Short mmCIF file of C-alpha atoms in Angstrom, two decimals:
data_model
loop_
_atom_site.label_atom_id
_atom_site.label_comp_id
_atom_site.label_asym_id
_atom_site.label_seq_id
_atom_site.Cartn_x
_atom_site.Cartn_y
_atom_site.Cartn_z
CA MET A 1 10.81 -34.96 -8.07
CA SER A 2 9.16 -34.95 -11.58
CA TRP A 3 8.71 -32.59 -14.37
CA THR A 4 4.75 -32.05 -13.73
CA HIS A 5 5.82 -31.16 -10.01
CA ALA A 6 8.73 -28.33 -11.26
CA LEU A 7 6.31 -26.92 -13.33
CA LEU A 8 3.28 -26.71 -11.19
CA GLY A 9 5.67 -25.05 -8.80
CA LEU A 10 7.53 -22.73 -11.51
CA LEU A 11 3.57 -21.79 -12.92
CA ALA A 12 2.78 -21.19 -8.77
CA SER A 13 5.76 -19.03 -8.53
CA ALA A 14 4.80 -17.02 -11.52
CA LEU A 15 1.31 -16.37 -10.18
CA ILE A 16 2.37 -15.45 -7.40
CA PHE A 17 4.66 -12.81 -8.86
CA VAL A 18 2.26 -11.50 -10.96
CA ILE A 19 -0.68 -11.41 -8.24
CA GLY A 20 1.71 -8.84 -6.13
CA LEU A 21 2.72 -6.89 -8.86
CA VAL A 22 -1.08 -6.24 -9.83
CA GLY A 23 -2.02 -5.59 -6.34
CA ALA A 24 0.84 -3.57 -5.25
CA GLY A 25 0.11 -1.28 -8.51
CA ILE A 26 -3.24 -0.93 -7.33
CA PHE A 27 -2.35 -0.31 -4.16
CA VAL A 28 0.33 2.77 -4.99
CA VAL A 29 -1.40 3.91 -7.69
CA ARG A 30 -4.73 4.53 -5.26
CA LEU A 31 -2.78 5.78 -2.38
CA PRO A 32 -3.34 9.76 -1.98
CA ALA A 33 -0.24 11.78 -2.67
CA ARG A 34 -0.20 13.34 0.74
CA TYR A 35 -0.93 10.11 2.65
CA PHE A 36 2.62 10.41 4.65
CA VAL A 37 2.03 14.00 5.64
CA GLU A 38 -1.27 14.34 6.62
CA GLU A 39 -1.87 13.85 10.53
CA ALA A 40 -5.24 11.65 10.75
CA PRO A 41 -6.40 9.82 7.25
CA GLN A 42 -10.04 10.21 6.14
CA ARG A 43 -12.64 7.87 8.31
CA GLN A 44 -13.22 4.99 6.55
CA TRP A 45 -17.01 4.19 5.61
CA TRP A 46 -17.21 1.80 7.94
CA HIS A 47 -17.34 3.98 10.79
CA ARG A 48 -20.79 5.08 10.12
CA GLN A 49 -21.86 1.29 10.44
CA ARG A 50 -23.17 -0.39 13.72
CA PRO A 51 -20.51 -1.43 16.35
CA ILE A 52 -20.72 -4.82 15.54
CA VAL A 53 -20.22 -4.64 11.77
CA ARG A 54 -17.32 -2.03 12.25
CA TRP A 55 -15.24 -4.14 14.66
CA THR A 56 -15.86 -7.26 12.81
CA LEU A 57 -14.65 -5.40 9.34
CA ARG A 58 -11.78 -3.71 11.36
CA ILE A 59 -10.52 -7.32 12.57
CA LEU A 60 -11.15 -8.70 9.00
CA LYS A 61 -8.67 -5.31 7.48
CA ASN A 62 -6.29 -6.22 10.29
CA LEU A 63 -6.16 -10.01 9.39
CA LEU A 64 -6.04 -9.03 5.79
CA GLY A 65 -2.81 -6.89 6.92
CA LEU A 66 -1.18 -9.65 8.76
CA VAL A 67 -1.46 -12.44 5.48
CA THR A 68 -0.06 -9.45 3.45
CA ILE A 69 3.27 -8.59 5.74
CA VAL A 70 3.82 -12.61 5.93
CA VAL A 71 3.36 -12.59 1.96
CA GLY A 72 5.92 -9.86 1.37
CA ILE A 73 8.52 -11.21 3.97
CA VAL A 74 7.97 -14.64 1.97
CA LEU A 75 8.35 -12.79 -1.43
CA ALA A 76 11.49 -10.73 -0.09
CA ALA A 77 13.23 -14.25 0.70
CA PRO A 78 15.58 -14.66 -1.84
CA GLY A 79 14.89 -17.23 -5.23
CA VAL A 80 11.10 -16.08 -4.63
CA PRO A 81 10.12 -13.62 -7.01
CA GLY A 82 7.99 -10.60 -6.16
CA PRO A 83 7.93 -7.65 -4.75
CA GLY A 84 8.51 -8.46 -1.41
CA LEU A 85 8.98 -5.20 0.52
CA LEU A 86 6.76 -3.03 -1.48
CA VAL A 87 4.06 -6.03 -0.43
CA ALA A 88 5.29 -5.93 3.35
CA VAL A 89 4.31 -1.92 3.26
CA ILE A 90 0.90 -2.45 2.03
CA GLY A 91 0.13 -5.18 4.44
CA LEU A 92 1.60 -2.49 7.54
CA THR A 93 -0.66 0.06 5.66
CA LEU A 94 -3.66 -2.18 6.45
CA LEU A 95 -2.64 -2.91 10.32
CA ASP A 96 -3.99 -0.47 13.37
CA LEU A 97 -0.84 0.04 15.23
CA PRO A 98 0.75 2.71 17.42
CA GLY A 99 3.53 4.00 15.69
CA LYS A 100 2.53 2.65 12.12
CA ARG A 101 3.02 5.98 9.86
CA ARG A 102 6.44 6.59 11.26
CA LEU A 103 7.23 2.89 10.13
CA GLU A 104 5.55 3.24 6.87
CA ARG A 105 7.12 6.55 6.06
CA ARG A 106 10.70 4.88 7.25
CA LEU A 107 10.09 2.03 4.91
CA ILE A 108 8.58 4.25 2.12
CA GLU A 109 11.84 6.37 2.30
CA LEU A 110 14.27 3.30 1.34
CA PRO A 111 15.45 3.91 -2.19
CA ALA A 112 14.35 1.15 -3.62
CA VAL A 113 10.74 1.06 -2.19
CA ARG A 114 10.69 4.80 -3.54
CA GLY A 115 11.94 4.42 -6.53
CA ALA A 116 9.52 1.88 -7.45
CA VAL A 117 6.57 3.70 -6.04
CA ASP A 118 7.41 6.87 -7.99
CA ARG A 119 7.80 5.15 -11.27
CA ILE A 120 4.36 3.25 -10.82
CA ARG A 121 2.78 6.40 -9.97
CA GLN A 122 4.11 8.23 -12.75
CA ARG A 123 3.36 5.78 -15.35
CA TYR A 124 -0.26 6.06 -14.42
CA GLY A 125 -0.24 10.18 -14.19
CA LYS A 126 -0.52 10.07 -10.68
CA PRO A 127 1.80 13.03 -8.76
CA ARG A 128 4.92 11.76 -6.43
CA LEU A 129 4.22 10.98 -3.09
CA VAL A 130 4.71 13.94 -0.79
CA LEU A 131 7.00 12.89 2.06
CA ASP A 132 7.80 16.20 3.43
CA ALA A 133 4.62 18.49 4.88
CA GLN A 134 6.75 21.46 3.30
CA GLU A 135 6.33 20.60 -0.23
CA PRO A 136 3.67 22.36 -2.12
CA ARG A 137 0.60 21.01 -3.24
CA GLN A 138 0.70 19.83 -6.81
CA GLY A 139 -1.37 20.30 -9.40
CA GLY A 140 -4.58 18.66 -9.61
CA GLU A 141 -4.93 17.56 -6.25
CA ALA A 142 -7.21 19.34 -3.71
CA ASP A 143 -8.18 18.60 -0.75
CA GLY A 144 -10.23 14.96 0.00
CA ASP A 145 -8.75 14.37 -3.54
CA ALA A 146 -7.34 11.15 -2.94
CA GLY A 147 -3.94 11.73 -5.63
CA THR A 148 -6.10 11.53 -8.65
CA GLY A 149 -4.45 14.49 -10.12
CA SER A 150 -3.05 14.34 -14.17
CA ILE A 151 -0.19 16.23 -13.04
CA ARG A 152 3.28 14.09 -13.87
CA PRO A 153 6.17 14.19 -12.12
CA ASP A 154 9.23 15.60 -13.45
#
């Protein structure tokens, strides 16, 4: 192995790390604060499209979810830099599976994942994710608001 190959490997690893962090950060910031307590997520815009367009988009979304989960698993491997578990959770949210919400909730309740998500959301002025339906709504987050309130969590 030459120094060129080692350098290319290092650059590829750094690029994957940065892409994973940026992608995970954007997703976490845009996720509605009450995503885990709402019964039915808001319908996507593609539900108003023709059936062929709707099914094509749904298949593409699920394929993207599978690829994202695989990338998350790779990033979670020892020696590979990147937010692996967080990327895998993001991929899971893209899939249409029965029981998906329960599994997402279990993963987000892991202390390492919850801590990372809370820190990212706090940095961008977003409220903490609500995991208990009994928690009151946080200021600035009206019905239908995608968690864009400006209240900083304590």
